[in-house]
Structure formats: structure tokens, C-alpha cells
Coordinates of C-alpha atoms in Angstrom, one line a residue:
X184 CA 0.0 0.0 0.0
X185 CA 2.7 2.5 1.0
X186 CA 6.5 2.7 1.2
X187 CA 8.5 5.2 3.3
X188 CA 12.3 5.8 3.7
X189 CA 12.0 5.5 7.5
X190 CA 11.9 2.7 10.1
X191 CA 10.2 4.9 12.7
X192 CA 7.4 2.8 14.4
X193 CA 5.5 6.1 15.0
X194 CA 5.5 6.9 11.3
X195 CA 2.1 8.2 10.0
X196 CA 1.5 7.1 6.4
X197 CA 0.6 9.6 3.7
X198 CA -0.6 9.7 0.2
X199 CA 3.0 10.4 -0.9
X200 CA 4.1 7.1 0.6
X201 CA 1.4 5.3 -1.4
X202 CA 2.9 6.9 -4.6
X203 CA 6.5 6.1 -3.8
X204 CA 8.4 4.7 -6.8
X205 CA 9.7 1.8 -4.7
X206 CA 6.2 0.6 -4.2
X207 CA 6.2 -1.5 -7.4
X208 CA 9.3 -3.4 -6.3
X209 CA 7.7 -4.2 -2.9
X210 CA 4.5 -5.3 -4.6
X211 CA 6.5 -7.7 -6.8
X212 CA 8.3 -9.1 -3.7
X213 CA 4.9 -9.8 -1.9
X214 CA 2.9 -11.0 -4.9
X215 CA 5.5 -12.7 -7.0
X216 CA 8.4 -13.5 -4.6
X217 CA 10.7 -11.3 -6.7
X218 CA 13.7 -10.5 -4.6
X219 CA 14.2 -7.0 -3.4
X220 CA 17.7 -5.6 -2.4
X221 CA 18.1 -2.7 0.0
X222 CA 21.5 -0.9 0.1
X223 CA 23.7 -0.6 3.2
X224 CA 22.7 2.0 5.8
X225 CA 19.1 2.3 4.5
X226 CA 15.9 2.6 6.4
X227 CA 12.5 1.6 4.9
X228 CA 9.0 0.8 5.9
X229 CA 6.5 -1.1 3.7
X230 CA 2.8 -1.1 4.8
X231 CA 0.9 -4.1 3.6
X232 CA -2.9 -4.4 3.5
X233 CA -3.8 -8.1 3.5
X234 CA -7.2 -7.3 2.2
X235 CA -8.9 -9.5 4.8
X236 CA -8.4 -10.7 8.4
X237 CA -5.8 -13.5 8.6
X238 CA -4.3 -15.8 11.3
X239 CA -1.0 -16.9 9.9
X240 CA 2.7 -17.7 10.5
X241 CA 4.8 -15.0 8.8
X242 CA 7.9 -16.2 6.8
X243 CA 10.8 -14.1 5.8
X244 CA 13.7 -15.4 3.6
X245 CA 16.8 -13.2 3.2
X246 CA 20.3 -13.2 1.7
X247 CA 23.3 -11.3 3.1
X248 CA 22.4 -8.3 5.2
X249 CA 24.8 -8.7 8.2
X250 CA 23.9 -6.1 10.8
X251 CA 20.4 -5.5 9.5
X252 CA 17.2 -5.4 11.5
X253 CA 13.8 -6.4 10.2
X254 CA 10.7 -5.8 12.3
X255 CA 7.5 -7.4 11.1
X256 CA 4.5 -5.8 12.8
X257 CA 0.9 -7.0 12.8
X258 CA -2.2 -5.0 13.6
X259 CA -6.0 -5.4 13.3
X260 CA -6.4 -1.8 12.4
X261 CA -4.4 1.4 11.9
X262 CA -4.7 4.3 14.4
X263 CA -4.9 8.1 13.8
X264 CA -3.4 10.8 15.9
X265 CA -6.3 10.6 18.4
X266 CA -5.8 6.8 18.8
X267 CA -9.0 6.1 16.8
X268 CA -9.3 3.4 14.2
X269 CA -12.2 4.8 12.1
X270 CA -12.4 3.6 8.5
X271 CA -10.5 0.3 8.5
X272 CA -9.7 0.7 4.8
X273 CA -8.0 4.1 5.3
X274 CA -4.3 4.5 6.0
X275 CA -3.5 8.1 5.4
X276 CA -2.6 9.9 8.6
X277 CA -2.4 6.6 10.5
X278 CA 0.3 4.5 12.0
X279 CA 0.6 0.8 12.9
X280 CA 1.4 0.0 16.5
X281 CA 1.2 -3.8 16.8
X282 CA 2.7 -7.2 17.7
X283 CA 6.3 -7.4 16.5
X284 CA 8.7 -10.1 15.4
X285 CA 12.3 -9.1 14.9
X286 CA 14.7 -10.8 12.5
X287 CA 18.5 -10.1 12.7
X288 CA 20.2 -11.4 9.6
X289 CA 23.8 -12.5 10.2
X290 CA 25.0 -12.4 6.5
X291 CA 24.0 -15.9 5.5
X292 CA 22.4 -16.5 2.2
X293 CA 19.1 -18.5 2.3
X294 CA 18.3 -17.5 5.9
X295 CA 14.7 -18.1 7.0
X296 CA 12.9 -16.4 9.8
X297 CA 9.5 -17.3 11.4
X298 CA 8.0 -17.0 14.9
X299 CA 7.0 -20.0 17.0
X300 CA 3.4 -18.9 17.1
X301 CA 0.9 -17.5 14.6
X302 CA 0.0 -13.9 14.3
X303 CA -3.2 -12.2 13.3
X304 CA -4.7 -9.1 11.8
X305 CA -5.3 -7.3 8.6
X306 CA -2.3 -5.0 8.4
X307 CA 1.4 -5.7 8.3
X308 CA 4.4 -3.4 8.3
X309 CA 8.0 -4.4 7.5
X310 CA 10.4 -1.9 9.1
X311 CA 13.9 -2.4 8.0
X312 CA 17.3 -0.9 8.9
X313 CA 20.3 -2.2 7.0
X314 CA 23.9 -2.3 8.3
X315 CA 27.2 -2.4 6.4
X316 CA 25.9 -5.0 3.9
X317 CA 23.1 -4.8 1.5
X318 CA 20.1 -6.9 2.5
X319 CA 18.2 -9.0 -0.1
X320 CA 14.6 -10.0 0.8
X321 CA 14.0 -13.1 -1.2
X322 CA 10.4 -13.6 -0.1
X323 CA 7.8 -12.6 2.5
X324 CA 4.9 -15.0 2.8
X325 CA 2.1 -16.1 5.1
X326 CA 1.1 -19.6 6.1
X327 CA -2.5 -19.4 7.1
X328 CA -3.5 -21.1 10.3
X329 CA -7.0 -21.9 11.5
X330 CA -9.5 -24.7 11.8
X331 CA -10.7 -25.9 8.4
X332 CA -14.2 -24.5 8.5
X333 CA -15.3 -23.1 5.1
X334 CA -19.0 -22.7 5.7
X335 CA -21.1 -25.5 4.3
X336 CA -24.3 -23.4 4.8
X337 CA -25.9 -21.0 2.4
X338 CA -28.4 -18.2 2.9
X339 CA -30.0 -15.7 0.6
X340 CA -33.0 -13.3 1.0
X341 CA -34.2 -10.0 -0.4
X342 CA -32.4 -7.9 2.3
X343 CA -29.3 -6.5 0.4
X344 CA -27.3 -6.1 3.7
X345 CA -27.3 -9.8 4.5
X346 CA -24.4 -11.0 2.3
X347 CA -22.0 -8.4 3.7
X348 CA -23.0 -9.1 7.3
X349 CA -22.8 -12.9 6.8
X350 CA -19.4 -12.5 5.2
X351 CA -17.8 -10.7 8.2
X352 CA -19.6 -13.0 10.7
X353 CA -18.3 -16.1 9.0
X354 CA -14.8 -14.7 8.8
X355 CA -14.9 -13.8 12.5
X356 CA -15.9 -17.4 13.3
X357 CA -13.1 -18.8 11.1
X358 CA -10.5 -16.6 12.7
X359 CA -11.6 -17.8 16.2
X360 CA -11.4 -21.5 15.5
X361 CA -8.0 -23.2 16.0
X362 CA -7.0 -26.1 18.3
X363 CA -9.9 -24.7 20.3
X364 CA -12.4 -22.0 19.9
X365 CA -10.9 -18.7 21.0
X366 CA -12.5 -15.4 22.0
X367 CA -10.3 -13.4 19.8
X368 CA -7.1 -14.1 17.8
X369 CA -5.2 -10.9 18.5
X370 CA -5.5 -10.7 22.2
X371 CA -6.3 -13.5 24.7
X372 CA -6.6 -16.4 22.2
X373 CA -8.5 -18.3 24.9
X374 CA -11.7 -20.2 25.2
X375 CA -14.5 -18.9 27.4
X376 CA -17.9 -20.6 27.9
X377 CA -20.0 -17.6 27.2
X378 CA -18.1 -16.9 23.9
X379 CA -17.9 -20.6 23.1
X380 CA -21.6 -21.2 23.3
X381 CA -22.4 -18.5 20.8
X382 CA -19.6 -19.7 18.5
X383 CA -20.7 -23.3 18.7
X384 CA -24.2 -22.5 17.7
X385 CA -22.8 -20.7 14.6
X386 CA -20.6 -23.7 14.0
X387 CA -23.7 -26.0 14.2
X388 CA -25.5 -24.2 11.4
X389 CA -22.4 -23.7 9.2
X390 CA -20.8 -27.2 9.3
X391 CA -21.7 -30.8 10.1
X392 CA -18.2 -31.3 11.6
X393 CA -18.7 -31.8 15.4
X394 CA -15.1 -32.3 16.5
X395 CA -14.3 -28.9 17.9
X396 CA -17.6 -28.8 19.7
X397 CA -17.0 -32.0 21.5
X398 CA -13.4 -31.0 22.2
X399 CA -14.6 -27.7 23.8
X400 CA -17.0 -29.5 26.1
X401 CA -14.3 -31.9 27.1
X402 CA -11.8 -29.2 27.8
X403 CA -14.1 -27.2 30.0
X404 CA -14.9 -30.4 31.9
X405 CA -11.2 -30.9 32.4
X406 CA -10.9 -27.4 33.9
X407 CA -13.4 -28.1 36.6
X408 CA -12.5 -26.9 40.1
X409 CA -13.2 -28.7 43.4
X410 CA -16.3 -26.5 43.9
X411 CA -17.7 -27.8 40.6
X412 CA -17.1 -24.6 38.6
X413 CA -15.4 -24.8 35.2
X414 CA -12.6 -22.4 34.4
X415 CA -13.7 -19.1 33.1
X416 CA -11.1 -19.5 30.4
X417 CA -9.3 -22.7 29.4
X418 CA -6.7 -23.8 28.4
X419 CA -4.8 -21.0 30.0
X420 CA -1.7 -20.2 32.0
X421 CA -3.7 -17.7 34.2
X422 CA -6.6 -18.8 36.3
X423 CA -9.9 -16.9 36.1
X424 CA -13.2 -18.0 37.7
X425 CA -16.7 -17.1 36.9
X426 CA -19.9 -18.6 38.2
X427 CA -22.0 -17.0 35.4
X428 CA -19.8 -18.4 32.7
X429 CA -19.7 -21.8 34.4
X430 CA -23.5 -21.9 34.3
X431 CA -23.3 -21.6 30.5
X432 CA -21.5 -25.0 30.3
X433 CA -24.7 -27.0 30.8
X434 CA -26.3 -25.0 28.0
X435 CA -23.4 -25.8 25.7
X436 CA -23.8 -29.5 26.5
X437 CA -27.6 -29.3 25.9
X438 CA -27.0 -27.5 22.6
X439 CA -24.6 -30.2 21.5
X440 CA -27.1 -32.9 22.5
X441 CA -29.7 -31.3 20.1
X442 CA -27.5 -30.5 17.1
X443 CA -24.9 -33.3 17.2
X444 CA -25.0 -37.0 17.7
X445 CA -23.5 -37.6 21.1
X446 CA -22.1 -41.0 22.1
X447 CA -24.2 -42.1 25.1
X448 CA -21.2 -43.1 27.2
X449 CA -19.5 -39.8 26.5
X450 CA -22.7 -37.9 27.4
X451 CA -23.2 -39.9 30.6
X452 CA -19.6 -39.1 31.6
X453 CA -20.3 -35.4 31.3
X454 CA -23.2 -35.7 33.8
X455 CA -20.7 -36.1 36.6
X456 CA -19.4 -32.6 36.1
X457 CA -22.9 -31.3 35.4
X458 CA -24.1 -32.5 38.8
X459 CA -21.0 -31.3 40.5
X460 CA -21.4 -27.8 39.1
X461 CA -25.1 -27.5 40.1
X462 CA -24.3 -28.8 43.6
X463 CA -21.5 -26.3 44.0
X464 CA -23.6 -23.4 42.9
X465 CA -26.5 -24.5 45.2
X466 CA -24.1 -23.8 48.1
X467 CA -24.6 -20.1 47.4
X468 CA -28.4 -20.2 47.6
X469 CA -30.0 -17.9 50.2
X470 CA -33.2 -18.4 52.1
X471 CA -35.3 -17.6 49.0
X472 CA -33.5 -20.2 46.9
X473 CA -31.7 -17.6 44.9
X474 CA -27.9 -17.5 44.5
X475 CA -25.9 -14.6 45.8
X476 CA -22.3 -13.6 46.4
X477 CA -21.1 -15.9 43.8
X478 CA -17.4 -16.7 43.5
X479 CA -15.4 -15.2 40.6
X480 CA -16.2 -12.6 38.0
X481 CA -19.9 -12.7 37.3
X482 CA -19.6 -11.3 33.8
X483 CA -22.8 -10.7 31.8
X484 CA -22.1 -8.2 29.0
X485 CA -19.9 -5.1 28.2
X486 CA -22.8 -2.7 29.0
X487 CA -21.7 0.9 29.3
X488 CA -22.2 1.9 33.0
X489 CA -21.9 -1.6 34.3
X490 CA -18.8 -2.4 36.4
X491 CA -16.5 -4.8 34.5
X492 CA -19.4 -6.2 32.6
X493 CA -21.3 -7.3 35.7
X494 CA -25.0 -6.4 36.1
X495 CA -25.9 -4.0 39.0
X496 CA -25.4 -5.8 42.3
X497 CA -23.7 -8.5 40.3
X498 CA -21.3 -9.3 43.2
X499 CA -24.3 -9.8 45.5
X500 CA -27.9 -10.6 44.6
X501 CA -29.0 -9.8 41.0
X502 CA -31.5 -11.2 38.5
X503 CA -29.2 -12.0 35.6
X504 CA -27.0 -14.2 37.7
X505 CA -30.0 -16.2 38.9
X506 CA -31.5 -16.4 35.5
X507 CA -28.4 -18.1 34.2
X508 CA -28.8 -20.5 37.2
X509 CA -32.3 -21.1 36.0
X510 CA -31.2 -21.8 32.4
X511 CA -28.5 -24.2 33.7
X512 CA -31.0 -26.2 35.6
X513 CA -33.3 -26.5 32.6
X514 CA -30.4 -27.5 30.4
X515 CA -29.3 -30.1 32.9
X516 CA -32.7 -31.6 33.1
X517 CA -32.7 -32.1 29.3
X518 CA -29.4 -33.9 29.5
X519 CA -30.5 -36.1 32.4
X520 CA -33.5 -37.2 30.4
X521 CA -31.2 -38.1 27.5
X522 CA -29.0 -40.3 29.7
X523 CA -32.1 -42.1 31.2
X524 CA -32.3 -40.3 34.6
X525 CA -35.9 -39.0 34.8
X526 CA -35.8 -38.5 38.6
X527 CA -32.7 -36.3 38.3
X528 CA -34.3 -34.4 35.4
X529 CA -37.4 -33.9 37.6
X530 CA -35.3 -32.7 40.5
X531 CA -33.6 -30.1 38.2
X532 CA -37.0 -28.9 36.8
X533 CA -38.6 -28.7 40.2
X534 CA -35.6 -26.6 41.4
X535 CA -35.9 -24.4 38.3
X536 CA -39.6 -23.8 39.1
X537 CA -38.7 -22.7 42.6
X538 CA -36.0 -20.4 41.3
X539 CA -38.5 -18.9 38.8
X540 CA -41.0 -18.3 41.6
X541 CA -38.3 -16.7 43.8
X542 CA -37.2 -14.4 40.9
X543 CA -40.7 -13.1 40.6
X544 CA -41.0 -12.6 44.3
X545 CA -37.8 -10.6 44.6
X546 CA -37.3 -8.9 41.3
X547 CA -40.7 -8.4 39.6
X548 CA -41.9 -4.8 39.4
X549 CA -45.6 -4.6 39.0
X550 CA -45.2 -0.8 38.3
X551 CA -42.9 -1.4 35.4
X552 CA -44.3 -4.7 34.3
X553 CA -40.8 -6.1 34.0
X554 CA -38.2 -8.1 35.9
X555 CA -35.7 -5.7 37.6
X556 CA -32.0 -6.5 37.7
X557 CA -31.8 -5.6 41.4
X558 CA -33.9 -6.3 44.5
X559 CA -34.5 -2.5 45.0
X560 CA -36.0 -2.5 41.5
X561 CA -34.1 0.6 40.4
X562 CA -32.3 -1.1 37.5
X563 CA -33.8 -2.7 34.4
X564 CA -32.2 -4.3 31.4
X565 CA -32.9 -6.1 28.1
X566 CA -30.8 -8.9 29.6
X567 CA -33.1 -9.8 32.4
X568 CA -36.2 -9.7 30.2
X569 CA -34.6 -11.9 27.5
X570 CA -33.3 -14.5 29.9
X571 CA -36.7 -14.7 31.8
X572 CA -38.7 -15.0 28.6
X573 CA -36.4 -17.6 27.1
X574 CA -36.7 -19.7 30.3
X575 CA -40.5 -19.3 30.4
X576 CA -39.9 -18.0 33.9
X577 CA -43.0 -15.8 33.9
X578 CA -46.7 -16.6 33.7
X579 CA -48.3 -15.6 30.4
X580 CA -49.7 -12.2 31.5
X581 CA -46.4 -11.2 33.0
X582 CA -44.4 -12.6 30.1
X583 CA -46.5 -10.4 27.7
X584 CA -45.8 -7.3 29.8
X585 CA -42.1 -8.1 30.0
X586 CA -42.0 -8.5 26.3
X587 CA -43.8 -5.2 25.8
X588 CA -41.2 -3.6 28.1
X589 CA -38.4 -5.2 26.3
X590 CA -39.5 -3.8 22.9
X591 CA -40.8 -0.4 24.1
X592 CA -39.1 0.9 27.2
X593 CA -36.4 3.4 26.4
X594 CA -34.5 3.3 29.6
X595 CA -33.3 -0.3 29.7
X596 CA -29.6 -1.3 29.7
X597 CA -29.1 -2.5 26.2
X598 CA -27.5 -5.7 25.0
X599 CA -24.2 -5.2 23.2
X600 CA -22.6 -7.4 20.6
X601 CA -22.3 -10.7 22.6
X602 CA -25.6 -10.6 24.5
X603 CA -27.6 -9.7 21.4
X604 CA -27.5 -13.4 20.8
X605 CA -30.1 -13.8 23.6
X606 CA -32.0 -10.8 22.4
X607 CA -32.3 -12.1 18.9
X608 CA -33.5 -15.5 20.2
X609 CA -36.1 -13.7 22.2
X610 CA -37.3 -11.7 19.2
X611 CA -37.8 -14.9 17.2
X612 CA -39.6 -16.5 20.2
X613 CA -42.2 -13.7 19.7
X614 CA -42.0 -13.8 15.9
X615 CA -40.4 -10.3 15.5
X616 CA -38.1 -10.8 12.6
X617 CA -38.5 -7.0 11.9
X618 CA -36.8 -6.2 15.2
X619 CA -34.0 -8.6 14.5
X620 CA -33.4 -7.0 11.1
X621 CA -33.4 -3.6 12.6
X622 CA -30.8 -4.5 15.2
X623 CA -28.6 -5.7 12.4
X624 CA -27.9 -2.1 11.7
X625 CA -24.9 -2.5 14.1
X626 CA -23.4 -5.2 12.0
X627 CA -24.1 -3.2 8.8
X628 CA -22.1 -0.3 10.4
X629 CA -19.2 -2.7 10.7
X630 CA -19.4 -3.4 7.0
X631 CA -19.5 0.3 6.4
X632 CA -16.4 0.8 8.5
X633 CA -14.5 -1.7 6.3
X634 CA -14.3 -4.3 9.0
X635 CA -13.6 -7.9 7.9
X636 CA -14.8 -9.4 11.2
X637 CA -17.2 -8.4 14.0
X638 CA -15.9 -6.2 16.8
X639 CA -15.9 -7.1 20.5
X640 CA -18.3 -4.2 21.4
X641 CA -19.7 -1.1 19.8
X642 CA -17.8 2.2 19.6
X643 CA -14.0 2.2 19.9
X644 CA -13.7 -1.5 20.5
X645 CA -10.4 -2.9 21.7
X646 CA -10.8 -6.1 19.5
X647 CA -11.7 -6.0 15.8
X648 CA -12.3 -9.8 15.7
X649 CA -14.6 -11.4 18.3
X650 CA -16.5 -14.4 17.1
X651 CA -19.2 -13.8 19.8
X652 CA -20.4 -11.3 17.2
X653 CA -20.9 -14.0 14.5
X654 CA -24.3 -15.0 15.8
X655 CA -26.4 -13.3 13.2
X656 CA -25.6 -16.3 11.0
X657 CA -27.3 -18.6 13.5
X658 CA -30.5 -16.6 13.3
X659 CA -30.6 -16.4 9.5
X660 CA -31.1 -20.1 9.6
X661 CA -32.9 -20.8 12.9
X662 CA -34.9 -17.6 13.0
X663 CA -35.7 -16.2 9.5
X664 CA -35.6 -19.7 7.8
X665 CA -36.9 -21.3 11.1
X666 CA -34.8 -24.5 10.9
X667 CA -34.3 -26.1 14.3
X668 CA -33.7 -29.6 15.8
X669 CA -36.6 -30.9 17.8
X670 CA -35.0 -34.0 19.4
X671 CA -31.6 -35.3 20.4
X672 CA -29.1 -35.8 17.7
X673 CA -31.1 -33.7 15.3
X674 CA -33.3 -36.8 14.7
X675 CA -36.3 -34.6 13.8
X676 CA -36.6 -31.0 12.5
X677 CA -39.1 -28.2 12.7
X678 CA -39.1 -25.6 10.0
X679 CA -41.1 -22.6 11.1
X680 CA -40.0 -19.6 9.0
X681 CA -40.3 -16.1 10.4
X682 CA -39.6 -13.8 7.5
X683 CA -40.9 -10.5 8.8
X684 CA -40.9 -8.1 5.9
X685 CA -38.9 -10.4 3.7
X686 CA -40.5 -11.9 0.6
X687 CA -37.9 -14.6 -0.2
X688 CA -35.7 -16.8 1.8
X689 CA -33.4 -19.7 0.7
X690 CA -31.4 -21.6 3.3
X691 CA -29.1 -24.6 3.4
X692 CA -28.2 -26.0 6.8
X693 CA -25.8 -28.9 7.3
X694 CA -27.2 -31.9 9.0
X695 CA -25.4 -35.1 10.2
X696 CA -27.1 -36.9 7.3
X697 CA -26.8 -34.3 4.6
X698 CA -28.3 -30.8 4.1
X699 CA -31.7 -29.3 4.9
X700 CA -32.7 -27.0 2.1
X701 CA -35.6 -24.4 2.0
X702 CA -36.5 -22.1 -0.8
X703 CA -39.6 -20.1 0.2
X704 CA -41.5 -17.1 -1.1
X705 CA -43.9 -15.1 1.0
X706 CA -46.8 -13.1 -0.4
X707 CA -48.6 -10.0 0.8
X708 CA -51.6 -12.0 2.0
X709 CA -49.7 -14.0 4.6
X710 CA -49.1 -17.0 2.4
X711 CA -46.0 -19.1 1.8
X712 CA -45.0 -21.3 -1.1
X713 CA -41.8 -23.1 -2.2
X714 CA -39.8 -26.2 -1.5
X715 CA -38.3 -28.0 1.4
X716 CA -35.7 -30.8 1.0
X717 CA -34.7 -33.1 3.9
X718 CA -31.9 -35.7 4.0
X719 CA -32.6 -39.4 3.9
X720 CA -34.1 -40.6 7.1
X721 CA -35.0 -37.2 8.5
X722 CA -38.6 -36.2 9.1
X723 CA -40.3 -33.3 10.8
X724 CA -42.8 -30.6 10.4
X725 CA -43.4 -27.3 8.6
X726 CA -45.1 -24.7 10.7
X727 CA -46.9 -21.7 9.3
X728 CA -49.5 -19.5 11.0
X729 CA -49.8 -22.0 13.8
X730 CA -50.6 -24.9 11.4
X731 CA -48.1 -27.9 11.4
X732 CA -47.7 -29.9 8.2
X733 CA -45.7 -33.2 8.3
X734 CA -42.4 -33.3 6.3
X735 CA -40.8 -36.4 4.9
X736 CA -37.3 -37.1 3.6
X737 CA -36.6 -35.8 0.2
X738 CA -37.8 -32.8 -1.7
X739 CA -41.4 -31.6 -1.3
X740 CA -43.5 -28.6 -2.1
X741 CA -45.1 -26.4 0.6
X742 CA -47.9 -24.0 0.0

């Protein structure tokens, strides 16, 4: 992109650098491996736009150049003088602070330099200072490194924003899949249950490959503490604990039970940790049966105004923490049923019902018609309404009021990128595809900023690649197209499209036995017509306007 006669790491690039005559030689080096020789006592910087986000091992081959210094820097984005990223495609007036690898040629010909771990980002800079000898760069190259997920799904509709949003979401997932799922490739490179659940659900609708999902469940199980909690992040050299994130592990296991074919013995082995977790958390129940003063970092979402991502009173007694406890109990009950333990499943559901009752007793605000975050009923959020509605924690009349509050109240703490997963699931529970499509404006803004992957949070986000923001792909298939498993191992399917204002939807979802395909057109009178194709051996139902029509394997018309 640009070449400068300087090796200053604080250099701000200009249009003149983009027009430098040396640029062609650098381009030939990168694109064609055509050697480039720099004279003795020279300084140079070449800025390289990879054109997409990559995780890769950088490779540098050199001849001669004793006493030279080559610093290869990586960054997700360039920064202007106010330390803002702005348009990710722009480079003028910006510099590249980043992760550096330094090569020190000793004069040999055919020297090769590479780090012991992969790097990530969209932008690279080669900053070179030569010594008394000329330095020849024989080649600079990248060896891409990630899990081999290419996206076996497909989705089209008449919303022109969707292809761009799906593209950056899929790339974000790809960049956060390696030996394990990772939260982000540029920073922690670690697996967290909250992030991982969202990533796994995207993985479930984009690939029939179950290996990384099973591995993630195993690893979190290996991380379990004596008190039953899983590690907040694992594998890791630094220990973090979080009860709220540990409570997501049963939900991950339940999701895998639905979408994948789990070996019975493997699933049964996981119930040991499942029961240990719930028993450990139960030690923190108060007299009302609600959990309080939970150990570790009770992270919920990066909401502006919340302390370290915790809900108000999150270190004491708050609704979101207890709602995750409720969801964990319901997920555990489904797993216990699957392994043939109906009494344990009933125990978990009975406790879930008691927690739901206690939540209403302590947190329900009759004045607001919503579940408060705190016992003093001064704080309200989208998060509490979503989690309560998804768990069926409220009776019908209160559920309707909470839903109305969720969609109309203007003073709620709003879900950011990660927790929008639960918001979108709630929207589709109430058949509000229009609200889902509206909230995709955030992802469309990412496209407009030139991002290749979804950010960690809105605004001046630290991380430009966080796969917890890839979840719109999930809801293209499970929400708009309405494709969802209805029994363990995806043995049956329900297709209940929720198109909102859309007039056409075509979806392909990988299944353990093949591909589920839908191609549907929606008319102005509330009708639907098109085709559905199911893999051999798969049956289910097509639901439209409350009417269920049986589906059989193979291709069939619906009208």
C-alpha cells in the first residue's frame, strides 16, 4: 500500500508514501516472490494491507544483510493521531502499532525467519534498517493457520445487507477456531464458555463437523475446580473463575445434544461434572432459593455503565446471575432425560420452578411490568427480560408485559454485541423478525467501516475480531428460515420460517445426514410457497401460521 524511507514505528503514512516509486518493487516481492535488495545504511517501511483478516505464520527469507534489523509488525487496524481506528480501509494519517517479530540477519544466504506462534490481523508493516551490507529480501509470505471450516451453509434473501453481514460474521468465526475456539485471535486467544456457546451455535449451522464442539465440552470439563465450577477461560496459564460463565457450560452441553450425535457413554460421563457444578452453585443459595455472592467474576455483557461487565449488584444478589442458574437447571434436566435419569431431570426442573418463583417474588416490578436487575427495583435491562422470557420464567400475562417492556421501554440497559444473541433468540420467540433485522444495523455499520470481522463491542472497541459477534448467521437459519432440531441428535426437525418483511428466503443448513434446504416465497396475504428438502431418514414438520404440516425425507412442495 505504502513505502517510506523510514523505520520509525510512530510513522504516520501519507498519500506520498502510497505513490513512492519503490512501491512496485515491494509489490513484486509480496505478490511474485521477486527478490528486493536494500542498500547498506538504509531505512525503509512497507505497509501491507492483507485485504482480509488472517491468522498466519509469517515467513521471511533473506540473503546477506549482516547487521540488518527487520521488524515485522501486525495489527488489526491502523490508528490516527487521536488513537482512533475509524475507517478500516484508510491508511493516510495513521500509523501501525502492533505485535512485532524481529529478525536479525547475520549475513548468510538463504536465511529463513519465522516465529514460534501464529500472528493475526489485517495490516502488516515491515520496518527495516540495514547495516554495512546490502540486504536482499528473497520472499515474504504467510502460512494461514485456522480450523478448516469453510461454511457449508448458504443463505439468501431480499435484504441486500445480509451478504456483507454474513461474510464478516463467518470470517470472524473462522479466525476464532484453532485447536480450540478462541474469544479473539489478536489478544487473549482463549476459550470462554460464554463466547464458546455462541460460537458453537454458529458452528452448528455452518458445518456438520462436530469435532471442535466435543473438544470444547471436554476441555471445560477438564478445567473443573473442586467447587464444581469450570474455568472461566481454558486452556490458559492464568486462572480466572466465573460462576455465570460456568453456568453456561450445561447450556453448551444441551445445545450439542440437540445439534450433534452424542455418544451415550460420553454424554453420561459429562453428567458427573454437570451435577458437581449445580451442587457447587447451590451452596450459594439464600433463604429464597436464589444464588448470591457468587465466587469469581460474574460477567454478563460489556454494557456501558456496568462495572467490569457485571450487572448491577452482580457481586451480591441480582436477577441476571440467577437467570443463568435457571437456564443451567433447565439444560441439565434435558441432558439427564437423555441419559435415562428422569428422577434427576425432575429434580432439576422442580428446582428451576422454585428459582423462577423466587425471581418473581424478589425482582418483579408490578409498576414497570418487568423483571428488575436488582432487588431494590431501580435497574432494568434487556438482559433480564430476555433470559426470563427464554426460560419461560413468567406466567403468560407477566411474560407479555415483560416482552412489551423489552420492545418499548427506552431506559433499559441495552444488549451489546455478545448478548444480542439472547436478544435475537427472544425476538424470534415472539416472531419479531423485523426487530432482528433492525438490530442488524450495528453489523451493517461494521461493514460500512471496512471491518472484515465483527468487533468485540460497539464504539472504539479494543478487539476488531470477536466471534461472539458472529451469531447473526445462527438466526438467519434458525430464525428467518426457522430450521431447528426438535429431538436429540437432530433426529427430527421443525421448519417454522419467520420472514418478517422479507419476501424470499433460501437456506441450506448442514445436518449429520446431509443438508436441509428451504426455498420459500412469502406473499402480501400471509401465504408461503416453495420447496423443502430433507436428508434421507429425517422427518419433521413445517409450521406456518400455527398450522403444522408433516415433512418427509426428500424434496417436497409447501404452499
